[in-house]
C-alpha cells in the first residue's frame, strides 16, 4: 500500500470514529419509518378478544394522533405507515346508532377510547385491535303466542301445511309434564293444553314450556340461535342445549329439589328471551358515522 492510499484510509477511519462518537450516525434512525396497523373486529361474544371465527368490520373510521389523520378500515384494517418513531394514540369513531358498544381495547380491565401510549419503533409494525358489538331484541315469541291462532298458523307454515315437522322437533326435546313424565305432543290441541297448564310446582315443567317456545322461535326464524345472550354467557343454541340436558337428567324438580334453582335460572333466561330481551347480534348491525 502506498503512502497516499494509507493516508486516505487513516482519514476515513478517523472520520467514521468521530461520527459515531458525536452521534451523527444515529440520524438515520428516522430513515426507517414505522407502521401502525389498526384492526377492527366484530366481538360477537362481547369478551373483548378477537376470537377465531369473528369477522373484521370495514368502513369504521380510525383517527391517529398526533396529526389527526382519519382513515376508514378496509377489510377491517386501517394502516398508518411512514410514521416517525414515537408515541401515538388511536381513537375509533362512535356510531350514530346507540345500540353499538365497544369491548376492546382494555387497559387494566377498562375499555378505553382513545388508546394512548402506542409506541411505534423504527422499521417495525405495531398492531392494535378495537372490538365492538351491537345489541338488538331477540325477536322471541312467548308460550302465549304459541298457544294461540297466530302460533298455530306459524307452525303450519310448511308447503303443504303440516304440524309434523314441529311436533317431531318438540318430541326430540326432553319436555316433561307436571309429574315429570315425558311429554311428546301428537297434535296441536294437546300441545296447547300442555303450554297453558304449565306452572312452577314442578320447575322442570315450567322450564319445558319456555324451552318449547324458544325451540319453535328458532325453527320459525324469529330468533337466531347463534346470537349471544350476555346474562347467560353463551349463545341461545347453547342455552337450549343446557336446558334440554337438565330436563333429561332432572325431570321432576319440586320445592326442595337440589336442581330447582338451576332450572329456575335457565327458565328465567329463556323467559326473558321469549319476551324479546336484548341479545348480541350474531352479525354486525347497521352503522353510520358523523363526518370527521
PDB file of C-alpha atoms in Angstrom:
ATOM      1  CA  UNK A   1       0.000   0.000   0.000  1.00  0.00           C
ATOM      2  CA  UNK A   2       1.470   3.413  -0.982  1.00  0.00           C
ATOM      3  CA  UNK A   3       1.701   6.303   1.453  1.00  0.00           C
ATOM      4  CA  UNK A   4      -1.177   8.235  -0.211  1.00  0.00           C
ATOM      5  CA  UNK A   5      -3.620   5.316   0.000  1.00  0.00           C
ATOM      6  CA  UNK A   6      -2.627   4.627   3.585  1.00  0.00           C
ATOM      7  CA  UNK A   7      -3.272   8.272   4.463  1.00  0.00           C
ATOM      8  CA  UNK A   8      -6.762   8.229   2.872  1.00  0.00           C
ATOM      9  CA  UNK A   9      -7.643   5.076   4.789  1.00  0.00           C
ATOM     10  CA  UNK A  10      -6.486   6.576   8.064  1.00  0.00           C
ATOM     11  CA  UNK A  11      -8.561   9.702   7.461  1.00  0.00           C
ATOM     12  CA  UNK A  12     -11.661   7.623   6.604  1.00  0.00           C
ATOM     13  CA  UNK A  13     -11.406   5.534   9.776  1.00  0.00           C
ATOM     14  CA  UNK A  14     -10.846   8.648  11.857  1.00  0.00           C
ATOM     15  CA  UNK A  15     -13.882  10.363  10.311  1.00  0.00           C
ATOM     16  CA  UNK A  16     -16.101   7.321  10.968  1.00  0.00           C
ATOM     17  CA  UNK A  17     -14.949   7.142  14.559  1.00  0.00           C
ATOM     18  CA  UNK A  18     -15.656  10.802  15.068  1.00  0.00           C
ATOM     19  CA  UNK A  19     -19.129  10.411  13.551  1.00  0.00           C
ATOM     20  CA  UNK A  20     -20.000   7.514  15.859  1.00  0.00           C
ATOM     21  CA  UNK A  21     -18.788   9.395  18.905  1.00  0.00           C
ATOM     22  CA  UNK A  22     -20.741  12.528  18.014  1.00  0.00           C
ATOM     23  CA  UNK A  23     -23.974  10.570  17.432  1.00  0.00           C
ATOM     24  CA  UNK A  24     -24.385  11.749  13.854  1.00  0.00           C
ATOM     25  CA  UNK A  25     -24.681   8.133  12.654  1.00  0.00           C
ATOM     26  CA  UNK A  26     -27.930   7.781  14.580  1.00  0.00           C
ATOM     27  CA  UNK A  27     -29.578  10.428  12.408  1.00  0.00           C
ATOM     28  CA  UNK A  28     -30.603   7.589  10.057  1.00  0.00           C
ATOM     29  CA  UNK A  29     -32.767   6.171  12.828  1.00  0.00           C
ATOM     30  CA  UNK A  30     -35.573   8.177  11.249  1.00  0.00           C
ATOM     31  CA  UNK A  31     -34.718   6.805   7.821  1.00  0.00           C
ATOM     32  CA  UNK A  32     -36.647   3.639   8.792  1.00  0.00           C
ATOM     33  CA  UNK A  33     -40.241   4.714   9.479  1.00  0.00           C
ATOM     34  CA  UNK A  34     -42.629   2.557  11.493  1.00  0.00           C
ATOM     35  CA  UNK A  35     -46.146   1.363  10.748  1.00  0.00           C
ATOM     36  CA  UNK A  36     -49.294   1.155  12.848  1.00  0.00           C
ATOM     37  CA  UNK A  37     -51.987  -1.344  11.865  1.00  0.00           C
ATOM     38  CA  UNK A  38     -55.422  -0.975  13.460  1.00  0.00           C
ATOM     39  CA  UNK A  39     -57.772  -3.975  13.283  1.00  0.00           C
ATOM     40  CA  UNK A  40     -61.489  -3.507  13.878  1.00  0.00           C
ATOM     41  CA  UNK A  41     -63.388  -6.709  14.737  1.00  0.00           C
ATOM     42  CA  UNK A  42     -66.970  -7.663  15.483  1.00  0.00           C
ATOM     43  CA  UNK A  43     -66.953  -9.096  19.001  1.00  0.00           C
ATOM     44  CA  UNK A  44     -69.941 -11.413  18.735  1.00  0.00           C
ATOM     45  CA  UNK A  45     -69.453 -12.838  22.228  1.00  0.00           C
ATOM     46  CA  UNK A  46     -68.646  -9.446  23.823  1.00  0.00           C
ATOM     47  CA  UNK A  47     -65.497 -10.726  25.543  1.00  0.00           C
ATOM     48  CA  UNK A  48     -63.072  -8.096  24.235  1.00  0.00           C
ATOM     49  CA  UNK A  49     -60.927 -10.647  22.377  1.00  0.00           C
ATOM     50  CA  UNK A  50     -60.605 -11.295  18.647  1.00  0.00           C
ATOM     51  CA  UNK A  51     -61.552 -14.973  18.698  1.00  0.00           C
ATOM     52  CA  UNK A  52     -61.365 -17.488  15.887  1.00  0.00           C
ATOM     53  CA  UNK A  53     -64.372 -17.113  13.620  1.00  0.00           C
ATOM     54  CA  UNK A  54     -65.018 -13.455  14.451  1.00  0.00           C
ATOM     55  CA  UNK A  55     -65.105 -11.139  11.470  1.00  0.00           C
ATOM     56  CA  UNK A  56     -63.391  -7.823  10.765  1.00  0.00           C
ATOM     57  CA  UNK A  57     -65.510  -4.726  10.099  1.00  0.00           C
ATOM     58  CA  UNK A  58     -64.915  -2.380   7.175  1.00  0.00           C
ATOM     59  CA  UNK A  59     -65.804   1.303   6.918  1.00  0.00           C
ATOM     60  CA  UNK A  60     -65.059   2.165  10.545  1.00  0.00           C
ATOM     61  CA  UNK A  61     -63.195   5.491  10.991  1.00  0.00           C
ATOM     62  CA  UNK A  62     -59.949   5.445  12.991  1.00  0.00           C
ATOM     63  CA  UNK A  63     -58.096   8.643  13.876  1.00  0.00           C
ATOM     64  CA  UNK A  64     -54.352   8.766  14.537  1.00  0.00           C
ATOM     65  CA  UNK A  65     -52.769  11.448  16.708  1.00  0.00           C
ATOM     66  CA  UNK A  66     -50.638  13.458  16.615  1.00  0.00           C
ATOM     67  CA  UNK A  67     -51.687  14.558  13.176  1.00  0.00           C
ATOM     68  CA  UNK A  68     -55.450  13.920  13.373  1.00  0.00           C
ATOM     69  CA  UNK A  69     -55.219  11.533  10.419  1.00  0.00           C
ATOM     70  CA  UNK A  70     -58.500   9.649   9.899  1.00  0.00           C
ATOM     71  CA  UNK A  71     -58.795   6.503   7.811  1.00  0.00           C
ATOM     72  CA  UNK A  72     -61.693   4.114   7.368  1.00  0.00           C
ATOM     73  CA  UNK A  73     -60.963   0.438   7.856  1.00  0.00           C
ATOM     74  CA  UNK A  74     -60.692  -1.537   4.623  1.00  0.00           C
ATOM     75  CA  UNK A  75     -61.375  -5.256   5.036  1.00  0.00           C
ATOM     76  CA  UNK A  76     -61.335  -4.453   8.737  1.00  0.00           C
ATOM     77  CA  UNK A  77     -57.898  -2.810   8.767  1.00  0.00           C
ATOM     78  CA  UNK A  78     -56.621   0.784   8.828  1.00  0.00           C
ATOM     79  CA  UNK A  79     -52.915   1.189   8.073  1.00  0.00           C
ATOM     80  CA  UNK A  80     -50.904   4.223   9.113  1.00  0.00           C
ATOM     81  CA  UNK A  81     -47.430   3.959   7.605  1.00  0.00           C
ATOM     82  CA  UNK A  82     -44.427   6.196   7.202  1.00  0.00           C
ATOM     83  CA  UNK A  83     -44.542   7.065  10.899  1.00  0.00           C
ATOM     84  CA  UNK A  84     -41.606   8.563  12.716  1.00  0.00           C
ATOM     85  CA  UNK A  85     -40.658   6.565  15.797  1.00  0.00           C
ATOM     86  CA  UNK A  86     -42.564   7.826  18.794  1.00  0.00           C
ATOM     87  CA  UNK A  87     -45.764   7.619  20.840  1.00  0.00           C
ATOM     88  CA  UNK A  88     -49.203   7.772  19.224  1.00  0.00           C
ATOM     89  CA  UNK A  89     -52.880   7.406  20.077  1.00  0.00           C
ATOM     90  CA  UNK A  90     -55.808   5.992  18.096  1.00  0.00           C
ATOM     91  CA  UNK A  91     -59.459   6.959  18.512  1.00  0.00           C
ATOM     92  CA  UNK A  92     -62.230   4.882  16.982  1.00  0.00           C
ATOM     93  CA  UNK A  93     -65.317   6.554  15.604  1.00  0.00           C
ATOM     94  CA  UNK A  94     -68.582   6.302  17.533  1.00  0.00           C
ATOM     95  CA  UNK A  95     -71.622   5.191  15.504  1.00  0.00           C
ATOM     96  CA  UNK A  96     -74.704   7.364  15.421  1.00  0.00           C
ATOM     97  CA  UNK A  97     -76.715   4.270  16.374  1.00  0.00           C
ATOM     98  CA  UNK A  98     -76.765   3.868  20.165  1.00  0.00           C
ATOM     99  CA  UNK A  99     -77.011   0.066  20.160  1.00  0.00           C
ATOM    100  CA  UNK A 100     -73.259  -0.269  19.489  1.00  0.00           C
ATOM    101  CA  UNK A 101     -70.865  -0.968  22.365  1.00  0.00           C
ATOM    102  CA  UNK A 102     -67.081  -1.036  22.498  1.00  0.00           C
ATOM    103  CA  UNK A 103     -65.387  -4.062  24.104  1.00  0.00           C
ATOM    104  CA  UNK A 104     -61.694  -3.581  23.245  1.00  0.00           C
ATOM    105  CA  UNK A 105     -59.013  -2.441  23.779  1.00  0.00           C
ATOM    106  CA  UNK A 106     -58.881  -2.597  27.565  1.00  0.00           C
ATOM    107  CA  UNK A 107     -56.340  -1.108  29.933  1.00  0.00           C
ATOM    108  CA  UNK A 108     -56.370  -2.618  33.425  1.00  0.00           C
ATOM    109  CA  UNK A 109     -59.702  -4.202  32.554  1.00  0.00           C
ATOM    110  CA  UNK A 110     -61.325  -0.934  31.479  1.00  0.00           C
ATOM    111  CA  UNK A 111     -62.396  -0.267  27.880  1.00  0.00           C
ATOM    112  CA  UNK A 112     -60.585   2.810  26.548  1.00  0.00           C
ATOM    113  CA  UNK A 113     -61.092   5.125  23.589  1.00  0.00           C
ATOM    114  CA  UNK A 114     -58.721   6.606  22.578  1.00  0.00           C
ATOM    115  CA  UNK A 115     -55.957   4.099  23.122  1.00  0.00           C
ATOM    116  CA  UNK A 116     -52.922   6.167  24.085  1.00  0.00           C
ATOM    117  CA  UNK A 117     -49.237   5.469  24.590  1.00  0.00           C
ATOM    118  CA  UNK A 118     -48.849   3.323  21.467  1.00  0.00           C
ATOM    119  CA  UNK A 119     -45.110   3.121  20.845  1.00  0.00           C
ATOM    120  CA  UNK A 120     -44.045   2.829  17.225  1.00  0.00           C
ATOM    121  CA  UNK A 121     -40.423   1.853  16.628  1.00  0.00           C
ATOM    122  CA  UNK A 122     -38.206   2.404  13.582  1.00  0.00           C
ATOM    123  CA  UNK A 123     -38.710  -0.179  10.872  1.00  0.00           C
ATOM    124  CA  UNK A 124     -41.305  -2.120  12.877  1.00  0.00           C
ATOM    125  CA  UNK A 125     -45.065  -2.705  12.629  1.00  0.00           C
ATOM    126  CA  UNK A 126     -47.325  -2.221  15.649  1.00  0.00           C
ATOM    127  CA  UNK A 127     -50.773  -3.860  15.668  1.00  0.00           C
ATOM    128  CA  UNK A 128     -53.676  -2.749  17.877  1.00  0.00           C
ATOM    129  CA  UNK A 129     -57.222  -4.130  17.943  1.00  0.00           C
ATOM    130  CA  UNK A 130     -60.564  -2.442  18.564  1.00  0.00           C
ATOM    131  CA  UNK A 131     -63.654  -4.581  19.188  1.00  0.00           C
ATOM    132  CA  UNK A 132     -67.340  -3.662  19.113  1.00  0.00           C
ATOM    133  CA  UNK A 133     -70.655  -5.465  19.253  1.00  0.00           C
ATOM    134  CA  UNK A 134     -74.280  -4.421  18.820  1.00  0.00           C
ATOM    135  CA  UNK A 135     -77.424  -5.372  20.658  1.00  0.00           C
ATOM    136  CA  UNK A 136     -80.955  -5.846  19.413  1.00  0.00           C
ATOM    137  CA  UNK A 137     -84.162  -7.528  20.635  1.00  0.00           C
ATOM    138  CA  UNK A 138     -84.103 -11.309  20.419  1.00  0.00           C
ATOM    139  CA  UNK A 139     -87.302 -11.481  18.353  1.00  0.00           C
ATOM    140  CA  UNK A 140     -88.709 -14.211  20.593  1.00  0.00           C
ATOM    141  CA  UNK A 141     -92.376 -15.083  20.978  1.00  0.00           C
ATOM    142  CA  UNK A 142     -93.854 -16.202  24.283  1.00  0.00           C
ATOM    143  CA  UNK A 143     -95.538 -19.518  25.126  1.00  0.00           C
ATOM    144  CA  UNK A 144     -98.757 -17.485  24.936  1.00  0.00           C
ATOM    145  CA  UNK A 145     -98.094 -16.760  21.263  1.00  0.00           C
ATOM    146  CA  UNK A 146     -97.515 -20.431  20.507  1.00  0.00           C
ATOM    147  CA  UNK A 147    -100.778 -21.337  22.246  1.00  0.00           C
ATOM    148  CA  UNK A 148    -102.918 -19.002  20.121  1.00  0.00           C
ATOM    149  CA  UNK A 149    -104.071 -18.977  16.497  1.00  0.00           C
ATOM    150  CA  UNK A 150    -101.048 -16.982  15.326  1.00  0.00           C
ATOM    151  CA  UNK A 151     -98.710 -19.549  16.797  1.00  0.00           C
ATOM    152  CA  UNK A 152    -100.645 -22.441  15.298  1.00  0.00           C
ATOM    153  CA  UNK A 153    -100.581 -20.741  11.894  1.00  0.00           C
ATOM    154  CA  UNK A 154     -96.833 -20.293  12.165  1.00  0.00           C
ATOM    155  CA  UNK A 155     -96.392 -23.970  12.988  1.00  0.00           C
ATOM    156  CA  UNK A 156     -98.370 -24.715   9.821  1.00  0.00           C
ATOM    157  CA  UNK A 157     -96.017 -22.681   7.635  1.00  0.00           C
ATOM    158  CA  UNK A 158     -94.779 -25.573   5.530  1.00  0.00           C
ATOM    159  CA  UNK A 159     -95.768 -26.456   1.989  1.00  0.00           C
ATOM    160  CA  UNK A 160     -98.015 -28.349   2.164  1.00  0.00           C
ATOM    161  CA  UNK A 161     -99.018 -27.140   5.658  1.00  0.00           C
ATOM    162  CA  UNK A 162     -98.229 -29.722   8.317  1.00  0.00           C
ATOM    163  CA  UNK A 163     -97.589 -29.743  12.045  1.00  0.00           C
ATOM    164  CA  UNK A 164     -95.491 -32.893  11.775  1.00  0.00           C
ATOM    165  CA  UNK A 165     -92.043 -31.228  11.475  1.00  0.00           C
ATOM    166  CA  UNK A 166     -92.702 -29.007  14.502  1.00  0.00           C
ATOM    167  CA  UNK A 167     -94.209 -31.831  16.554  1.00  0.00           C
ATOM    168  CA  UNK A 168     -91.240 -34.065  15.735  1.00  0.00           C
ATOM    169  CA  UNK A 169     -88.880 -31.246  16.741  1.00  0.00           C
ATOM    170  CA  UNK A 170     -90.657 -30.836  20.064  1.00  0.00           C
ATOM    171  CA  UNK A 171     -90.648 -34.593  20.644  1.00  0.00           C
ATOM    172  CA  UNK A 172     -86.876 -34.618  20.197  1.00  0.00           C
ATOM    173  CA  UNK A 173     -86.585 -32.463  23.340  1.00  0.00           C
ATOM    174  CA  UNK A 174     -86.734 -33.735  26.919  1.00  0.00           C
ATOM    175  CA  UNK A 175     -90.038 -31.996  27.641  1.00  0.00           C
ATOM    176  CA  UNK A 176     -91.943 -33.089  30.755  1.00  0.00           C
ATOM    177  CA  UNK A 177     -95.331 -32.558  32.363  1.00  0.00           C
ATOM    178  CA  UNK A 178     -96.364 -31.625  35.901  1.00  0.00           C
ATOM    179  CA  UNK A 179     -95.419 -35.060  37.229  1.00  0.00           C
ATOM    180  CA  UNK A 180     -92.064 -35.247  35.465  1.00  0.00           C
ATOM    181  CA  UNK A 181     -93.314 -37.635  32.796  1.00  0.00           C
ATOM    182  CA  UNK A 182     -92.025 -37.256  29.236  1.00  0.00           C
ATOM    183  CA  UNK A 183     -94.272 -35.150  27.037  1.00  0.00           C
ATOM    184  CA  UNK A 184     -94.281 -35.788  23.286  1.00  0.00           C
ATOM    185  CA  UNK A 185     -97.073 -33.783  21.611  1.00  0.00           C
ATOM    186  CA  UNK A 186     -99.049 -35.654  18.975  1.00  0.00           C
ATOM    187  CA  UNK A 187    -101.302 -32.792  17.852  1.00  0.00           C
ATOM    188  CA  UNK A 188    -101.796 -29.083  18.369  1.00  0.00           C
ATOM    189  CA  UNK A 189    -104.676 -29.271  20.919  1.00  0.00           C
ATOM    190  CA  UNK A 190    -102.626 -31.420  23.289  1.00  0.00           C
ATOM    191  CA  UNK A 191     -99.604 -29.159  22.870  1.00  0.00           C
ATOM    192  CA  UNK A 192    -101.710 -26.037  23.501  1.00  0.00           C
ATOM    193  CA  UNK A 193    -103.221 -27.504  26.660  1.00  0.00           C
ATOM    194  CA  UNK A 194     -99.782 -28.519  27.917  1.00  0.00           C
ATOM    195  CA  UNK A 195     -98.443 -24.998  27.326  1.00  0.00           C
ATOM    196  CA  UNK A 196    -101.360 -23.247  29.023  1.00  0.00           C
ATOM    197  CA  UNK A 197    -101.277 -25.536  32.071  1.00  0.00           C
ATOM    198  CA  UNK A 198     -97.550 -25.142  32.722  1.00  0.00           C
ATOM    199  CA  UNK A 199     -96.687 -23.929  36.226  1.00  0.00           C
ATOM    200  CA  UNK A 200     -93.660 -23.965  38.509  1.00  0.00           C
ATOM    201  CA  UNK A 201     -94.842 -26.558  41.029  1.00  0.00           C
ATOM    202  CA  UNK A 202     -92.532 -28.821  39.090  1.00  0.00           C
ATOM    203  CA  UNK A 203     -89.926 -26.331  37.857  1.00  0.00           C
ATOM    204  CA  UNK A 204     -88.951 -28.761  35.110  1.00  0.00           C
ATOM    205  CA  UNK A 205     -92.462 -28.381  33.659  1.00  0.00           C
ATOM    206  CA  UNK A 206     -92.206 -24.585  33.565  1.00  0.00           C
ATOM    207  CA  UNK A 207     -88.724 -24.800  32.069  1.00  0.00           C
ATOM    208  CA  UNK A 208     -90.093 -27.207  29.447  1.00  0.00           C
ATOM    209  CA  UNK A 209     -92.740 -24.738  28.323  1.00  0.00           C
ATOM    210  CA  UNK A 210     -90.189 -21.969  27.755  1.00  0.00           C
ATOM    211  CA  UNK A 211     -87.780 -24.358  26.090  1.00  0.00           C
ATOM    212  CA  UNK A 212     -90.508 -25.487  23.687  1.00  0.00           C
ATOM    213  CA  UNK A 213     -91.361 -21.878  22.837  1.00  0.00           C
ATOM    214  CA  UNK A 214     -87.716 -20.989  22.213  1.00  0.00           C
ATOM    215  CA  UNK A 215     -87.132 -24.028  20.026  1.00  0.00           C
ATOM    216  CA  UNK A 216     -90.146 -23.036  17.936  1.00  0.00           C
ATOM    217  CA  UNK A 217     -88.863 -19.441  17.801  1.00  0.00           C
ATOM    218  CA  UNK A 218     -85.561 -20.614  16.349  1.00  0.00           C
ATOM    219  CA  UNK A 219     -87.255 -23.002  13.914  1.00  0.00           C
ATOM    220  CA  UNK A 220     -89.604 -20.248  12.704  1.00  0.00           C
ATOM    221  CA  UNK A 221     -86.734 -17.796  12.193  1.00  0.00           C
ATOM    222  CA  UNK A 222     -87.924 -15.367  14.864  1.00  0.00           C
ATOM    223  CA  UNK A 223     -84.704 -15.927  16.848  1.00  0.00           C
ATOM    224  CA  UNK A 224     -81.166 -16.536  15.638  1.00  0.00           C
ATOM    225  CA  UNK A 225     -79.807 -19.347  17.782  1.00  0.00           C
ATOM    226  CA  UNK A 226     -76.242 -18.150  17.193  1.00  0.00           C
ATOM    227  CA  UNK A 227     -76.948 -14.855  18.951  1.00  0.00           C
ATOM    228  CA  UNK A 228     -75.126 -14.341  22.247  1.00  0.00           C
ATOM    229  CA  UNK A 229     -77.022 -13.645  25.471  1.00  0.00           C
ATOM    230  CA  UNK A 230     -74.747 -11.806  27.895  1.00  0.00           C
ATOM    231  CA  UNK A 231     -76.604 -12.657  31.158  1.00  0.00           C
ATOM    232  CA  UNK A 232     -76.299 -16.355  30.310  1.00  0.00           C
ATOM    233  CA  UNK A 233     -72.771 -16.068  28.939  1.00  0.00           C
ATOM    234  CA  UNK A 234     -73.372 -18.126  25.806  1.00  0.00           C
ATOM    235  CA  UNK A 235     -75.384 -18.437  22.626  1.00  0.00           C
ATOM    236  CA  UNK A 236     -79.101 -19.134  22.553  1.00  0.00           C
ATOM    237  CA  UNK A 237     -78.370 -22.513  20.998  1.00  0.00           C
ATOM    238  CA  UNK A 238     -76.097 -23.399  23.915  1.00  0.00           C
ATOM    239  CA  UNK A 239     -78.797 -22.248  26.345  1.00  0.00           C
ATOM    240  CA  UNK A 240     -81.303 -24.514  24.602  1.00  0.00           C
ATOM    241  CA  UNK A 241     -78.866 -27.419  24.895  1.00  0.00           C
ATOM    242  CA  UNK A 242     -78.222 -26.722  28.598  1.00  0.00           C
ATOM    243  CA  UNK A 243     -81.941 -26.579  29.398  1.00  0.00           C
ATOM    244  CA  UNK A 244     -82.614 -29.760  27.449  1.00  0.00           C
ATOM    245  CA  UNK A 245     -79.771 -31.608  29.193  1.00  0.00           C
ATOM    246  CA  UNK A 246     -81.039 -30.503  32.606  1.00  0.00           C
ATOM    247  CA  UNK A 247     -84.548 -31.745  31.813  1.00  0.00           C
ATOM    248  CA  UNK A 248     -83.189 -35.085  30.668  1.00  0.00           C
ATOM    249  CA  UNK A 249     -81.323 -35.536  33.949  1.00  0.00           C
ATOM    250  CA  UNK A 250     -83.819 -33.927  36.325  1.00  0.00           C
ATOM    251  CA  UNK A 251     -87.423 -34.180  35.053  1.00  0.00           C
ATOM    252  CA  UNK A 252     -89.002 -33.556  38.454  1.00  0.00           C
ATOM    253  CA  UNK A 253     -87.825 -30.551  40.498  1.00  0.00           C
ATOM    254  CA  UNK A 254     -90.426 -29.561  43.110  1.00  0.00           C
ATOM    255  CA  UNK A 255     -89.630 -27.346  46.117  1.00  0.00           C
ATOM    256  CA  UNK A 256     -86.595 -28.700  47.939  1.00  0.00           C
ATOM    257  CA  UNK A 257     -85.016 -30.258  44.843  1.00  0.00           C
ATOM    258  CA  UNK A 258     -81.278 -29.585  44.585  1.00  0.00           C
ATOM    259  CA  UNK A 259     -81.668 -28.770  40.875  1.00  0.00           C
ATOM    260  CA  UNK A 260     -84.676 -26.495  41.189  1.00  0.00           C
ATOM    261  CA  UNK A 261     -82.701 -23.241  41.463  1.00  0.00           C
ATOM    262  CA  UNK A 262     -80.587 -24.073  38.408  1.00  0.00           C
ATOM    263  CA  UNK A 263     -83.659 -24.914  36.344  1.00  0.00           C
ATOM    264  CA  UNK A 264     -85.371 -21.735  37.511  1.00  0.00           C
ATOM    265  CA  UNK A 265     -82.402 -19.698  36.311  1.00  0.00           C
ATOM    266  CA  UNK A 266     -82.464 -21.424  32.914  1.00  0.00           C
ATOM    267  CA  UNK A 267     -86.214 -20.809  32.772  1.00  0.00           C
ATOM    268  CA  UNK A 268     -85.716 -17.127  33.569  1.00  0.00           C
ATOM    269  CA  UNK A 269     -83.149 -16.764  30.778  1.00  0.00           C
ATOM    270  CA  UNK A 270     -85.486 -18.394  28.249  1.00  0.00           C
ATOM    271  CA  UNK A 271     -88.481 -16.432  29.547  1.00  0.00           C
ATOM    272  CA  UNK A 272     -86.612 -13.151  29.026  1.00  0.00           C
ATOM    273  CA  UNK A 273     -85.569 -14.128  25.521  1.00  0.00           C
ATOM    274  CA  UNK A 274     -89.070 -15.309  24.629  1.00  0.00           C
ATOM    275  CA  UNK A 275     -90.179 -11.813  25.662  1.00  0.00           C
ATOM    276  CA  UNK A 276     -87.681 -10.065  23.380  1.00  0.00           C
ATOM    277  CA  UNK A 277     -84.713  -9.412  25.695  1.00  0.00           C
ATOM    278  CA  UNK A 278     -81.680  -7.813  24.047  1.00  0.00           C
ATOM    279  CA  UNK A 279     -79.043 -10.120  22.621  1.00  0.00           C
ATOM    280  CA  UNK A 280     -75.686  -9.555  20.959  1.00  0.00           C
ATOM    281  CA  UNK A 281     -76.451  -9.822  17.270  1.00  0.00           C
ATOM    282  CA  UNK A 282     -74.737 -12.745  15.555  1.00  0.00           C
ATOM    283  CA  UNK A 283     -73.637 -10.344  12.798  1.00  0.00           C
ATOM    284  CA  UNK A 284     -72.854  -6.605  12.734  1.00  0.00           C
ATOM    285  CA  UNK A 285     -75.837  -4.235  12.773  1.00  0.00           C
ATOM    286  CA  UNK A 286     -76.221  -1.177  10.563  1.00  0.00           C
ATOM    287  CA  UNK A 287     -73.946   1.725  11.488  1.00  0.00           C
ATOM    288  CA  UNK A 288     -73.344   5.260  10.307  1.00  0.00           C
ATOM    289  CA  UNK A 289     -70.866   7.875  11.483  1.00  0.00           C
ATOM    290  CA  UNK A 290     -70.823  11.642  11.758  1.00  0.00           C
ATOM    291  CA  UNK A 291     -68.426  13.438   9.430  1.00  0.00           C
ATOM    292  CA  UNK A 292     -64.882  13.531  10.728  1.00  0.00           C
TER     293      UNK A 292
END
